[in-house]
Protein backbone atom coordinates (compact mmCIF):
# COMPACT_ATOMS: atom_id res chain seq x y z
CA UNK A 1 0.00 0.00 0.00
CA UNK A 2 1.57 3.30 -1.10
CA UNK A 3 0.97 6.42 0.96
CA UNK A 4 1.65 10.01 -0.11
CA UNK A 5 2.76 12.29 2.73
CA UNK A 6 4.77 15.42 3.44
CA UNK A 7 8.47 14.78 4.09
CA UNK A 8 10.07 15.32 7.47
CA UNK A 9 13.64 16.50 7.82
CA UNK A 10 14.65 12.98 8.88
CA UNK A 11 13.44 11.72 5.47
CA UNK A 12 16.00 13.75 3.51
CA UNK A 13 18.67 10.99 3.29
CA UNK A 14 16.05 8.64 1.77
CA UNK A 15 14.94 11.35 -0.67
CA UNK A 16 18.57 12.00 -1.70
CA UNK A 17 19.09 8.28 -2.30
CA UNK A 18 15.95 8.06 -4.45
CA UNK A 19 16.75 11.18 -6.48
CA UNK A 20 20.34 10.02 -7.09
CA UNK A 21 19.12 6.60 -8.25
CA UNK A 22 16.35 8.04 -10.45
CA UNK A 23 18.51 10.60 -12.24
CA UNK A 24 21.78 8.60 -12.24
CA UNK A 25 20.84 4.93 -12.73
CA UNK A 26 23.36 2.34 -13.74
CA UNK A 27 26.00 0.12 -12.21
CA UNK A 28 29.81 0.01 -12.26
CA UNK A 29 31.53 3.37 -12.08
CA UNK A 30 28.11 5.09 -12.28
CA UNK A 31 27.19 3.52 -8.94
CA UNK A 32 30.35 5.00 -7.44
CA UNK A 33 29.54 8.37 -8.96
CA UNK A 34 26.00 8.05 -7.57
CA UNK A 35 27.19 7.88 -3.96
CA UNK A 36 29.06 11.14 -4.49
CA UNK A 37 26.05 12.75 -6.22
CA UNK A 38 23.77 11.54 -3.44
CA UNK A 39 25.86 13.37 -0.85
CA UNK A 40 25.57 16.63 -2.85
CA UNK A 41 21.81 16.18 -3.32
CA UNK A 42 21.32 15.71 0.40
CA UNK A 43 23.24 18.92 1.16
CA UNK A 44 21.09 20.81 -1.39
CA UNK A 45 17.89 19.38 0.10
CA UNK A 46 18.93 20.48 3.61
CA UNK A 47 19.86 23.90 2.31
CA UNK A 48 16.45 24.40 0.66
CA UNK A 49 14.68 22.97 3.70
CA UNK A 50 16.32 25.47 6.05
CA UNK A 51 16.45 28.55 3.82
CA UNK A 52 13.21 28.40 1.84
CA UNK A 53 10.66 27.27 4.41
CA UNK A 54 7.72 27.94 4.62
CA UNK A 55 7.73 28.23 0.81
CA UNK A 56 9.44 24.91 0.29
CA UNK A 57 7.75 21.51 0.51
CA UNK A 58 8.77 17.98 -0.29
CA UNK A 59 6.21 15.22 -0.82
CA UNK A 60 6.94 11.52 -0.61
CA UNK A 61 5.37 8.28 -1.80
CA UNK A 62 6.24 5.66 0.80
CA UNK A 63 5.63 1.95 1.28
CA UNK A 64 5.69 0.26 4.68
CA UNK A 65 8.73 -1.99 5.02
CA UNK A 66 9.31 -4.06 8.15
CA UNK A 67 9.17 -1.61 11.08
CA UNK A 68 9.98 1.36 8.83
CA UNK A 69 9.17 2.57 5.30
CA UNK A 70 10.69 2.62 1.84
CA UNK A 71 10.64 5.84 -0.18
CA UNK A 72 9.47 5.06 -3.75
CA UNK A 73 8.70 8.58 -4.98
CA UNK A 74 9.37 12.22 -4.18
CA UNK A 75 8.86 15.72 -5.50
CA UNK A 76 9.82 19.20 -4.32
CA UNK A 77 8.00 22.49 -4.72
CA UNK A 78 9.24 25.97 -3.91
CA UNK A 79 8.62 29.56 -4.96
CA UNK A 80 10.59 30.81 -7.94
CA UNK A 81 10.44 33.94 -10.04
CA UNK A 82 8.96 33.06 -13.44
CA UNK A 83 8.40 35.81 -16.00
CA UNK A 84 8.80 38.45 -13.30
CA UNK A 85 6.41 36.96 -10.73
CA UNK A 86 6.94 34.45 -7.90
CA UNK A 87 5.14 31.19 -8.67
CA UNK A 88 5.22 27.64 -7.28
CA UNK A 89 7.93 25.69 -9.09
CA UNK A 90 8.16 21.92 -9.07
CA UNK A 91 11.46 20.04 -9.20
CA UNK A 92 13.14 16.66 -8.71
CA UNK A 93 10.07 14.53 -9.40
CA UNK A 94 11.46 11.02 -9.03
CA UNK A 95 9.96 7.53 -8.87
CA UNK A 96 12.07 4.47 -8.02
CA UNK A 97 12.83 2.50 -11.22
CA UNK A 98 11.10 -0.64 -9.85
CA UNK A 99 7.86 1.25 -9.15
CA UNK A 100 7.31 3.18 -12.38
CA UNK A 101 4.15 3.11 -14.53
CA UNK A 102 1.95 2.53 -11.49
CA UNK A 103 0.58 6.07 -11.32
CA UNK A 104 2.91 7.26 -8.52
CA UNK A 105 4.30 10.20 -10.52
CA UNK A 106 0.79 11.31 -11.42
CA UNK A 107 -0.34 10.97 -7.80
CA UNK A 108 2.58 13.08 -6.55
CA UNK A 109 1.75 15.82 -9.08
CA UNK A 110 -1.88 15.72 -8.04
CA UNK A 111 -0.92 16.07 -4.36
CA UNK A 112 1.21 19.12 -5.11
CA UNK A 113 -1.61 20.74 -7.10
CA UNK A 114 -4.18 20.15 -4.37
CA UNK A 115 -1.79 21.61 -1.76
CA UNK A 116 -1.40 24.79 -3.83
CA UNK A 117 -5.08 25.36 -4.66
CA UNK A 118 -6.73 27.79 -4.38
CA UNK A 119 -3.88 30.07 -3.24
CA UNK A 120 -1.88 29.87 -6.45
CA UNK A 121 -3.07 30.14 -10.00
CA UNK A 122 -0.16 28.50 -11.85
CA UNK A 123 2.46 25.82 -11.36
CA UNK A 124 5.69 25.65 -13.37
CA UNK A 125 8.52 23.20 -13.95
CA UNK A 126 11.43 22.52 -16.28
CA UNK A 127 11.96 19.31 -18.19
CA UNK A 128 14.80 18.36 -20.52
CA UNK A 129 13.66 18.12 -24.15
CA UNK A 130 15.13 14.60 -24.35
CA UNK A 131 13.16 13.33 -21.34
CA UNK A 132 10.23 11.78 -23.21
CA UNK A 133 8.85 9.82 -20.24
CA UNK A 134 8.52 12.92 -18.07
CA UNK A 135 7.12 14.98 -20.96
CA UNK A 136 4.40 12.36 -21.55
CA UNK A 137 3.50 12.45 -17.88
CA UNK A 138 3.34 16.24 -17.75
CA UNK A 139 1.32 16.44 -20.98
CA UNK A 140 -1.18 13.94 -19.59
CA UNK A 141 -1.45 15.99 -16.42
CA UNK A 142 -2.29 19.16 -18.37
CA UNK A 143 1.05 21.02 -18.52
CA UNK A 144 1.75 23.07 -21.62
CA UNK A 145 4.93 24.52 -23.02
CA UNK A 146 5.72 28.11 -22.04
CA UNK A 147 9.23 28.66 -23.38
CA UNK A 148 12.38 26.88 -24.42
CA UNK A 149 15.95 27.56 -23.28
CA UNK A 150 19.27 25.78 -22.73
CA UNK A 151 21.00 24.40 -19.68
CA UNK A 152 24.54 25.40 -18.74
CA UNK A 153 25.67 22.24 -20.59
CA UNK A 154 23.83 23.18 -23.80
CA UNK A 155 20.90 20.76 -23.45
CA UNK A 156 17.47 21.96 -24.55
CA UNK A 157 15.06 22.44 -21.66
CA UNK A 158 11.38 23.31 -21.70
CA UNK A 159 9.53 25.49 -19.22
CA UNK A 160 6.06 23.96 -18.76
CA UNK A 161 3.15 25.56 -16.93
CA UNK A 162 -0.29 24.59 -15.78
CA UNK A 163 -3.27 26.62 -14.60
CA UNK A 164 -4.51 25.39 -11.26
CA UNK A 165 -8.20 24.96 -10.52
CA UNK A 166 -9.63 28.05 -8.92
CA UNK A 167 -7.52 30.23 -11.22
CA UNK A 168 -6.97 33.06 -8.71
CA UNK A 169 -4.30 35.55 -9.66
CA UNK A 170 -1.18 35.59 -7.57
CA UNK A 171 -1.16 38.09 -4.73
CA UNK A 172 1.96 38.66 -2.58
CA UNK A 173 -0.02 38.28 0.65
CA UNK A 174 -1.01 34.80 -0.43
CA UNK A 175 2.55 33.52 -0.04
CA UNK A 176 2.44 33.41 3.74
CA UNK A 177 -0.69 31.26 3.71
CA UNK A 178 1.16 28.44 1.97
CA UNK A 179 2.44 26.48 4.97
C1 LIG B 1 9.09 10.55 -15.10
C2 LIG B 1 8.72 9.69 -13.88
C3 LIG B 1 8.68 10.55 -12.63
C4 LIG B 1 7.33 9.06 -14.14
O1 LIG B 1 6.90 8.41 -12.95
P1 LIG B 1 5.82 7.21 -13.00
O2 LIG B 1 5.37 6.96 -11.61
O3 LIG B 1 6.37 6.06 -13.74
O4 LIG B 1 4.64 7.87 -13.85
P2 LIG B 1 3.11 7.39 -13.88
O5 LIG B 1 3.04 5.91 -13.65
O6 LIG B 1 2.34 8.26 -12.97
O7 LIG B 1 2.76 7.70 -15.40
C5 LIG B 1 1.61 8.46 -15.78
C6 LIG B 1 1.62 8.60 -17.28
O8 LIG B 1 2.81 9.28 -17.72
C7 LIG B 1 3.26 8.72 -18.98
N1 LIG B 1 4.54 8.02 -18.80
C8 LIG B 1 5.19 7.78 -17.64
N2 LIG B 1 6.36 7.14 -17.88
C9 LIG B 1 6.42 6.97 -19.23
C10 LIG B 1 7.37 6.36 -20.09
N3 LIG B 1 8.51 5.81 -19.63
N4 LIG B 1 7.14 6.40 -21.42
C11 LIG B 1 6.01 6.97 -21.93
N5 LIG B 1 5.05 7.53 -21.15
C12 LIG B 1 5.27 7.54 -19.82
C13 LIG B 1 2.21 7.71 -19.38
O9 LIG B 1 1.22 8.40 -20.12
C14 LIG B 1 1.65 7.28 -18.03
O10 LIG B 1 0.34 6.76 -18.08
P3 LIG B 1 0.14 5.19 -18.43
O11 LIG B 1 1.08 4.41 -17.57
O12 LIG B 1 -1.32 4.97 -18.09
O13 LIG B 1 0.45 5.05 -19.90
C15 LIG B 1 9.74 8.51 -13.71
O14 LIG B 1 9.91 7.85 -14.94
C16 LIG B 1 11.12 8.96 -13.22
O15 LIG B 1 11.36 9.06 -12.01
N6 LIG B 1 12.05 9.25 -14.16
C17 LIG B 1 13.43 9.64 -13.80
C18 LIG B 1 13.47 11.01 -13.17
C19 LIG B 1 12.85 12.06 -14.08
O16 LIG B 1 13.10 12.10 -15.29
N7 LIG B 1 12.05 12.97 -13.47
C20 LIG B 1 11.39 14.06 -14.17
C21 LIG B 1 12.29 15.26 -14.19
S1 LIG B 1 11.56 16.63 -15.07
PDB file of C-alpha atoms and ligand atoms in Angstrom:
ATOM      1  CA  UNK A   1       0.000   0.000   0.000  1.00  0.00           C
ATOM      2  CA  UNK A   2       1.573   3.296  -1.097  1.00  0.00           C
ATOM      3  CA  UNK A   3       0.973   6.419   0.964  1.00  0.00           C
ATOM      4  CA  UNK A   4       1.654  10.011  -0.108  1.00  0.00           C
ATOM      5  CA  UNK A   5       2.762  12.285   2.728  1.00  0.00           C
ATOM      6  CA  UNK A   6       4.773  15.422   3.443  1.00  0.00           C
ATOM      7  CA  UNK A   7       8.469  14.780   4.086  1.00  0.00           C
ATOM      8  CA  UNK A   8      10.073  15.324   7.474  1.00  0.00           C
ATOM      9  CA  UNK A   9      13.644  16.498   7.821  1.00  0.00           C
ATOM     10  CA  UNK A  10      14.649  12.985   8.884  1.00  0.00           C
ATOM     11  CA  UNK A  11      13.437  11.724   5.465  1.00  0.00           C
ATOM     12  CA  UNK A  12      15.999  13.751   3.512  1.00  0.00           C
ATOM     13  CA  UNK A  13      18.672  10.995   3.295  1.00  0.00           C
ATOM     14  CA  UNK A  14      16.048   8.638   1.767  1.00  0.00           C
ATOM     15  CA  UNK A  15      14.945  11.352  -0.669  1.00  0.00           C
ATOM     16  CA  UNK A  16      18.566  12.003  -1.700  1.00  0.00           C
ATOM     17  CA  UNK A  17      19.089   8.279  -2.303  1.00  0.00           C
ATOM     18  CA  UNK A  18      15.945   8.062  -4.447  1.00  0.00           C
ATOM     19  CA  UNK A  19      16.745  11.179  -6.483  1.00  0.00           C
ATOM     20  CA  UNK A  20      20.338  10.020  -7.091  1.00  0.00           C
ATOM     21  CA  UNK A  21      19.121   6.595  -8.252  1.00  0.00           C
ATOM     22  CA  UNK A  22      16.351   8.043 -10.454  1.00  0.00           C
ATOM     23  CA  UNK A  23      18.512  10.604 -12.243  1.00  0.00           C
ATOM     24  CA  UNK A  24      21.783   8.598 -12.244  1.00  0.00           C
ATOM     25  CA  UNK A  25      20.839   4.934 -12.725  1.00  0.00           C
ATOM     26  CA  UNK A  26      23.356   2.338 -13.744  1.00  0.00           C
ATOM     27  CA  UNK A  27      26.000   0.118 -12.208  1.00  0.00           C
ATOM     28  CA  UNK A  28      29.808   0.015 -12.258  1.00  0.00           C
ATOM     29  CA  UNK A  29      31.526   3.375 -12.082  1.00  0.00           C
ATOM     30  CA  UNK A  30      28.108   5.094 -12.276  1.00  0.00           C
ATOM     31  CA  UNK A  31      27.191   3.517  -8.938  1.00  0.00           C
ATOM     32  CA  UNK A  32      30.351   4.997  -7.435  1.00  0.00           C
ATOM     33  CA  UNK A  33      29.539   8.374  -8.957  1.00  0.00           C
ATOM     34  CA  UNK A  34      26.004   8.048  -7.573  1.00  0.00           C
ATOM     35  CA  UNK A  35      27.191   7.878  -3.959  1.00  0.00           C
ATOM     36  CA  UNK A  36      29.062  11.136  -4.486  1.00  0.00           C
ATOM     37  CA  UNK A  37      26.052  12.748  -6.216  1.00  0.00           C
ATOM     38  CA  UNK A  38      23.767  11.542  -3.445  1.00  0.00           C
ATOM     39  CA  UNK A  39      25.863  13.375  -0.849  1.00  0.00           C
ATOM     40  CA  UNK A  40      25.569  16.629  -2.852  1.00  0.00           C
ATOM     41  CA  UNK A  41      21.809  16.180  -3.323  1.00  0.00           C
ATOM     42  CA  UNK A  42      21.322  15.713   0.404  1.00  0.00           C
ATOM     43  CA  UNK A  43      23.242  18.916   1.160  1.00  0.00           C
ATOM     44  CA  UNK A  44      21.085  20.810  -1.392  1.00  0.00           C
ATOM     45  CA  UNK A  45      17.886  19.380   0.103  1.00  0.00           C
ATOM     46  CA  UNK A  46      18.927  20.476   3.614  1.00  0.00           C
ATOM     47  CA  UNK A  47      19.857  23.895   2.305  1.00  0.00           C
ATOM     48  CA  UNK A  48      16.455  24.400   0.659  1.00  0.00           C
ATOM     49  CA  UNK A  49      14.678  22.967   3.701  1.00  0.00           C
ATOM     50  CA  UNK A  50      16.321  25.466   6.055  1.00  0.00           C
ATOM     51  CA  UNK A  51      16.452  28.550   3.817  1.00  0.00           C
ATOM     52  CA  UNK A  52      13.212  28.396   1.838  1.00  0.00           C
ATOM     53  CA  UNK A  53      10.664  27.272   4.412  1.00  0.00           C
ATOM     54  CA  UNK A  54       7.718  27.939   4.615  1.00  0.00           C
ATOM     55  CA  UNK A  55       7.726  28.233   0.812  1.00  0.00           C
ATOM     56  CA  UNK A  56       9.435  24.906   0.290  1.00  0.00           C
ATOM     57  CA  UNK A  57       7.751  21.512   0.505  1.00  0.00           C
ATOM     58  CA  UNK A  58       8.771  17.977  -0.291  1.00  0.00           C
ATOM     59  CA  UNK A  59       6.207  15.222  -0.815  1.00  0.00           C
ATOM     60  CA  UNK A  60       6.938  11.521  -0.606  1.00  0.00           C
ATOM     61  CA  UNK A  61       5.373   8.285  -1.804  1.00  0.00           C
ATOM     62  CA  UNK A  62       6.237   5.656   0.796  1.00  0.00           C
ATOM     63  CA  UNK A  63       5.627   1.945   1.282  1.00  0.00           C
ATOM     64  CA  UNK A  64       5.690   0.262   4.679  1.00  0.00           C
ATOM     65  CA  UNK A  65       8.732  -1.989   5.018  1.00  0.00           C
ATOM     66  CA  UNK A  66       9.315  -4.062   8.149  1.00  0.00           C
ATOM     67  CA  UNK A  67       9.173  -1.613  11.079  1.00  0.00           C
ATOM     68  CA  UNK A  68       9.984   1.358   8.829  1.00  0.00           C
ATOM     69  CA  UNK A  69       9.168   2.569   5.304  1.00  0.00           C
ATOM     70  CA  UNK A  70      10.687   2.620   1.843  1.00  0.00           C
ATOM     71  CA  UNK A  71      10.640   5.843  -0.183  1.00  0.00           C
ATOM     72  CA  UNK A  72       9.470   5.058  -3.748  1.00  0.00           C
ATOM     73  CA  UNK A  73       8.697   8.581  -4.979  1.00  0.00           C
ATOM     74  CA  UNK A  74       9.366  12.219  -4.176  1.00  0.00           C
ATOM     75  CA  UNK A  75       8.862  15.721  -5.502  1.00  0.00           C
ATOM     76  CA  UNK A  76       9.824  19.204  -4.317  1.00  0.00           C
ATOM     77  CA  UNK A  77       7.999  22.495  -4.715  1.00  0.00           C
ATOM     78  CA  UNK A  78       9.240  25.973  -3.905  1.00  0.00           C
ATOM     79  CA  UNK A  79       8.617  29.559  -4.962  1.00  0.00           C
ATOM     80  CA  UNK A  80      10.592  30.810  -7.939  1.00  0.00           C
ATOM     81  CA  UNK A  81      10.445  33.939 -10.038  1.00  0.00           C
ATOM     82  CA  UNK A  82       8.963  33.062 -13.438  1.00  0.00           C
ATOM     83  CA  UNK A  83       8.395  35.809 -16.000  1.00  0.00           C
ATOM     84  CA  UNK A  84       8.802  38.447 -13.303  1.00  0.00           C
ATOM     85  CA  UNK A  85       6.406  36.957 -10.726  1.00  0.00           C
ATOM     86  CA  UNK A  86       6.936  34.449  -7.900  1.00  0.00           C
ATOM     87  CA  UNK A  87       5.142  31.195  -8.666  1.00  0.00           C
ATOM     88  CA  UNK A  88       5.222  27.643  -7.278  1.00  0.00           C
ATOM     89  CA  UNK A  89       7.934  25.685  -9.093  1.00  0.00           C
ATOM     90  CA  UNK A  90       8.157  21.915  -9.075  1.00  0.00           C
ATOM     91  CA  UNK A  91      11.463  20.040  -9.203  1.00  0.00           C
ATOM     92  CA  UNK A  92      13.137  16.663  -8.714  1.00  0.00           C
ATOM     93  CA  UNK A  93      10.072  14.534  -9.402  1.00  0.00           C
ATOM     94  CA  UNK A  94      11.458  11.016  -9.029  1.00  0.00           C
ATOM     95  CA  UNK A  95       9.959   7.531  -8.875  1.00  0.00           C
ATOM     96  CA  UNK A  96      12.067   4.472  -8.021  1.00  0.00           C
ATOM     97  CA  UNK A  97      12.826   2.504 -11.224  1.00  0.00           C
ATOM     98  CA  UNK A  98      11.101  -0.644  -9.849  1.00  0.00           C
ATOM     99  CA  UNK A  99       7.858   1.255  -9.148  1.00  0.00           C
ATOM    100  CA  UNK A 100       7.305   3.179 -12.380  1.00  0.00           C
ATOM    101  CA  UNK A 101       4.149   3.112 -14.531  1.00  0.00           C
ATOM    102  CA  UNK A 102       1.949   2.529 -11.491  1.00  0.00           C
ATOM    103  CA  UNK A 103       0.578   6.068 -11.317  1.00  0.00           C
ATOM    104  CA  UNK A 104       2.909   7.261  -8.520  1.00  0.00           C
ATOM    105  CA  UNK A 105       4.300  10.202 -10.517  1.00  0.00           C
ATOM    106  CA  UNK A 106       0.792  11.313 -11.423  1.00  0.00           C
ATOM    107  CA  UNK A 107      -0.344  10.969  -7.805  1.00  0.00           C
ATOM    108  CA  UNK A 108       2.578  13.078  -6.549  1.00  0.00           C
ATOM    109  CA  UNK A 109       1.749  15.818  -9.082  1.00  0.00           C
ATOM    110  CA  UNK A 110      -1.885  15.722  -8.045  1.00  0.00           C
ATOM    111  CA  UNK A 111      -0.924  16.066  -4.362  1.00  0.00           C
ATOM    112  CA  UNK A 112       1.214  19.122  -5.110  1.00  0.00           C
ATOM    113  CA  UNK A 113      -1.605  20.741  -7.103  1.00  0.00           C
ATOM    114  CA  UNK A 114      -4.178  20.149  -4.365  1.00  0.00           C
ATOM    115  CA  UNK A 115      -1.786  21.609  -1.764  1.00  0.00           C
ATOM    116  CA  UNK A 116      -1.403  24.792  -3.827  1.00  0.00           C
ATOM    117  CA  UNK A 117      -5.084  25.358  -4.662  1.00  0.00           C
ATOM    118  CA  UNK A 118      -6.734  27.793  -4.376  1.00  0.00           C
ATOM    119  CA  UNK A 119      -3.880  30.070  -3.237  1.00  0.00           C
ATOM    120  CA  UNK A 120      -1.878  29.871  -6.452  1.00  0.00           C
ATOM    121  CA  UNK A 121      -3.065  30.145 -10.004  1.00  0.00           C
ATOM    122  CA  UNK A 122      -0.164  28.498 -11.847  1.00  0.00           C
ATOM    123  CA  UNK A 123       2.460  25.821 -11.357  1.00  0.00           C
ATOM    124  CA  UNK A 124       5.692  25.653 -13.370  1.00  0.00           C
ATOM    125  CA  UNK A 125       8.524  23.202 -13.946  1.00  0.00           C
ATOM    126  CA  UNK A 126      11.433  22.525 -16.282  1.00  0.00           C
ATOM    127  CA  UNK A 127      11.958  19.307 -18.194  1.00  0.00           C
ATOM    128  CA  UNK A 128      14.798  18.357 -20.523  1.00  0.00           C
ATOM    129  CA  UNK A 129      13.659  18.122 -24.146  1.00  0.00           C
ATOM    130  CA  UNK A 130      15.133  14.597 -24.354  1.00  0.00           C
ATOM    131  CA  UNK A 131      13.156  13.331 -21.342  1.00  0.00           C
ATOM    132  CA  UNK A 132      10.234  11.778 -23.211  1.00  0.00           C
ATOM    133  CA  UNK A 133       8.845   9.819 -20.237  1.00  0.00           C
ATOM    134  CA  UNK A 134       8.516  12.921 -18.068  1.00  0.00           C
ATOM    135  CA  UNK A 135       7.117  14.975 -20.963  1.00  0.00           C
ATOM    136  CA  UNK A 136       4.404  12.363 -21.553  1.00  0.00           C
ATOM    137  CA  UNK A 137       3.504  12.445 -17.883  1.00  0.00           C
ATOM    138  CA  UNK A 138       3.336  16.243 -17.751  1.00  0.00           C
ATOM    139  CA  UNK A 139       1.322  16.442 -20.976  1.00  0.00           C
ATOM    140  CA  UNK A 140      -1.180  13.940 -19.591  1.00  0.00           C
ATOM    141  CA  UNK A 141      -1.446  15.993 -16.422  1.00  0.00           C
ATOM    142  CA  UNK A 142      -2.289  19.164 -18.369  1.00  0.00           C
ATOM    143  CA  UNK A 143       1.049  21.018 -18.517  1.00  0.00           C
ATOM    144  CA  UNK A 144       1.745  23.066 -21.618  1.00  0.00           C
ATOM    145  CA  UNK A 145       4.933  24.521 -23.024  1.00  0.00           C
ATOM    146  CA  UNK A 146       5.720  28.114 -22.042  1.00  0.00           C
ATOM    147  CA  UNK A 147       9.231  28.656 -23.379  1.00  0.00           C
ATOM    148  CA  UNK A 148      12.381  26.884 -24.417  1.00  0.00           C
ATOM    149  CA  UNK A 149      15.949  27.562 -23.285  1.00  0.00           C
ATOM    150  CA  UNK A 150      19.267  25.776 -22.732  1.00  0.00           C
ATOM    151  CA  UNK A 151      21.000  24.396 -19.678  1.00  0.00           C
ATOM    152  CA  UNK A 152      24.536  25.399 -18.742  1.00  0.00           C
ATOM    153  CA  UNK A 153      25.671  22.239 -20.591  1.00  0.00           C
ATOM    154  CA  UNK A 154      23.831  23.183 -23.800  1.00  0.00           C
ATOM    155  CA  UNK A 155      20.902  20.758 -23.453  1.00  0.00           C
ATOM    156  CA  UNK A 156      17.465  21.963 -24.552  1.00  0.00           C
ATOM    157  CA  UNK A 157      15.062  22.439 -21.663  1.00  0.00           C
ATOM    158  CA  UNK A 158      11.385  23.313 -21.701  1.00  0.00           C
ATOM    159  CA  UNK A 159       9.526  25.485 -19.224  1.00  0.00           C
ATOM    160  CA  UNK A 160       6.059  23.964 -18.759  1.00  0.00           C
ATOM    161  CA  UNK A 161       3.151  25.560 -16.930  1.00  0.00           C
ATOM    162  CA  UNK A 162      -0.293  24.593 -15.781  1.00  0.00           C
ATOM    163  CA  UNK A 163      -3.270  26.616 -14.599  1.00  0.00           C
ATOM    164  CA  UNK A 164      -4.513  25.394 -11.262  1.00  0.00           C
ATOM    165  CA  UNK A 165      -8.195  24.963 -10.523  1.00  0.00           C
ATOM    166  CA  UNK A 166      -9.633  28.052  -8.918  1.00  0.00           C
ATOM    167  CA  UNK A 167      -7.523  30.227 -11.218  1.00  0.00           C
ATOM    168  CA  UNK A 168      -6.968  33.065  -8.711  1.00  0.00           C
ATOM    169  CA  UNK A 169      -4.300  35.547  -9.660  1.00  0.00           C
ATOM    170  CA  UNK A 170      -1.182  35.592  -7.574  1.00  0.00           C
ATOM    171  CA  UNK A 171      -1.157  38.089  -4.732  1.00  0.00           C
ATOM    172  CA  UNK A 172       1.958  38.664  -2.584  1.00  0.00           C
ATOM    173  CA  UNK A 173      -0.016  38.284   0.654  1.00  0.00           C
ATOM    174  CA  UNK A 174      -1.011  34.803  -0.431  1.00  0.00           C
ATOM    175  CA  UNK A 175       2.548  33.518  -0.040  1.00  0.00           C
ATOM    176  CA  UNK A 176       2.439  33.411   3.740  1.00  0.00           C
ATOM    177  CA  UNK A 177      -0.686  31.258   3.709  1.00  0.00           C
ATOM    178  CA  UNK A 178       1.158  28.436   1.967  1.00  0.00           C
ATOM    179  CA  UNK A 179       2.440  26.478   4.969  1.00  0.00           C
TER     180      UNK A 179
HETATM  181  C1  LIG B   1       9.094  10.549 -15.102  1.00  0.00           C
HETATM  182  C2  LIG B   1       8.719   9.688 -13.878  1.00  0.00           C
HETATM  183  C3  LIG B   1       8.680  10.551 -12.633  1.00  0.00           C
HETATM  184  C4  LIG B   1       7.332   9.059 -14.142  1.00  0.00           C
HETATM  185  O1  LIG B   1       6.903   8.409 -12.946  1.00  0.00           O
HETATM  186  P1  LIG B   1       5.816   7.206 -12.996  1.00  0.00           P
HETATM  187  O2  LIG B   1       5.373   6.957 -11.608  1.00  0.00           O
HETATM  188  O3  LIG B   1       6.367   6.059 -13.741  1.00  0.00           O
HETATM  189  O4  LIG B   1       4.644   7.871 -13.849  1.00  0.00           O
HETATM  190  P2  LIG B   1       3.111   7.391 -13.880  1.00  0.00           P
HETATM  191  O5  LIG B   1       3.040   5.911 -13.653  1.00  0.00           O
HETATM  192  O6  LIG B   1       2.335   8.260 -12.974  1.00  0.00           O
HETATM  193  O7  LIG B   1       2.761   7.704 -15.405  1.00  0.00           O
HETATM  194  C5  LIG B   1       1.612   8.464 -15.776  1.00  0.00           C
HETATM  195  C6  LIG B   1       1.617   8.600 -17.283  1.00  0.00           C
HETATM  196  O8  LIG B   1       2.809   9.283 -17.718  1.00  0.00           O
HETATM  197  C7  LIG B   1       3.263   8.720 -18.978  1.00  0.00           C
HETATM  198  N1  LIG B   1       4.540   8.022 -18.798  1.00  0.00           N
HETATM  199  C8  LIG B   1       5.193   7.783 -17.639  1.00  0.00           C
HETATM  200  N2  LIG B   1       6.363   7.140 -17.876  1.00  0.00           N
HETATM  201  C9  LIG B   1       6.422   6.971 -19.226  1.00  0.00           C
HETATM  202  C10 LIG B   1       7.369   6.362 -20.093  1.00  0.00           C
HETATM  203  N3  LIG B   1       8.514   5.806 -19.634  1.00  0.00           N
HETATM  204  N4  LIG B   1       7.140   6.399 -21.419  1.00  0.00           N
HETATM  205  C11 LIG B   1       6.015   6.967 -21.927  1.00  0.00           C
HETATM  206  N5  LIG B   1       5.046   7.534 -21.153  1.00  0.00           N
HETATM  207  C12 LIG B   1       5.272   7.540 -19.819  1.00  0.00           C
HETATM  208  C13 LIG B   1       2.207   7.707 -19.376  1.00  0.00           C
HETATM  209  O9  LIG B   1       1.219   8.396 -20.121  1.00  0.00           O
HETATM  210  C14 LIG B   1       1.654   7.280 -18.027  1.00  0.00           C
HETATM  211  O10 LIG B   1       0.336   6.758 -18.084  1.00  0.00           O
HETATM  212  P3  LIG B   1       0.136   5.188 -18.434  1.00  0.00           P
HETATM  213  O11 LIG B   1       1.083   4.409 -17.570  1.00  0.00           O
HETATM  214  O12 LIG B   1      -1.318   4.974 -18.085  1.00  0.00           O
HETATM  215  O13 LIG B   1       0.446   5.049 -19.900  1.00  0.00           O
HETATM  216  C15 LIG B   1       9.741   8.512 -13.710  1.00  0.00           C
HETATM  217  O14 LIG B   1       9.906   7.853 -14.942  1.00  0.00           O
HETATM  218  C16 LIG B   1      11.116   8.955 -13.216  1.00  0.00           C
HETATM  219  O15 LIG B   1      11.356   9.059 -12.008  1.00  0.00           O
HETATM  220  N6  LIG B   1      12.054   9.248 -14.162  1.00  0.00           N
HETATM  221  C17 LIG B   1      13.434   9.639 -13.804  1.00  0.00           C
HETATM  222  C18 LIG B   1      13.471  11.011 -13.174  1.00  0.00           C
HETATM  223  C19 LIG B   1      12.849  12.064 -14.083  1.00  0.00           C
HETATM  224  O16 LIG B   1      13.102  12.105 -15.287  1.00  0.00           O
HETATM  225  N7  LIG B   1      12.047  12.965 -13.472  1.00  0.00           N
HETATM  226  C20 LIG B   1      11.389  14.061 -14.166  1.00  0.00           C
HETATM  227  C21 LIG B   1      12.286  15.261 -14.192  1.00  0.00           C
HETATM  228  S1  LIG B   1      11.561  16.628 -15.069  1.00  0.00           S
END
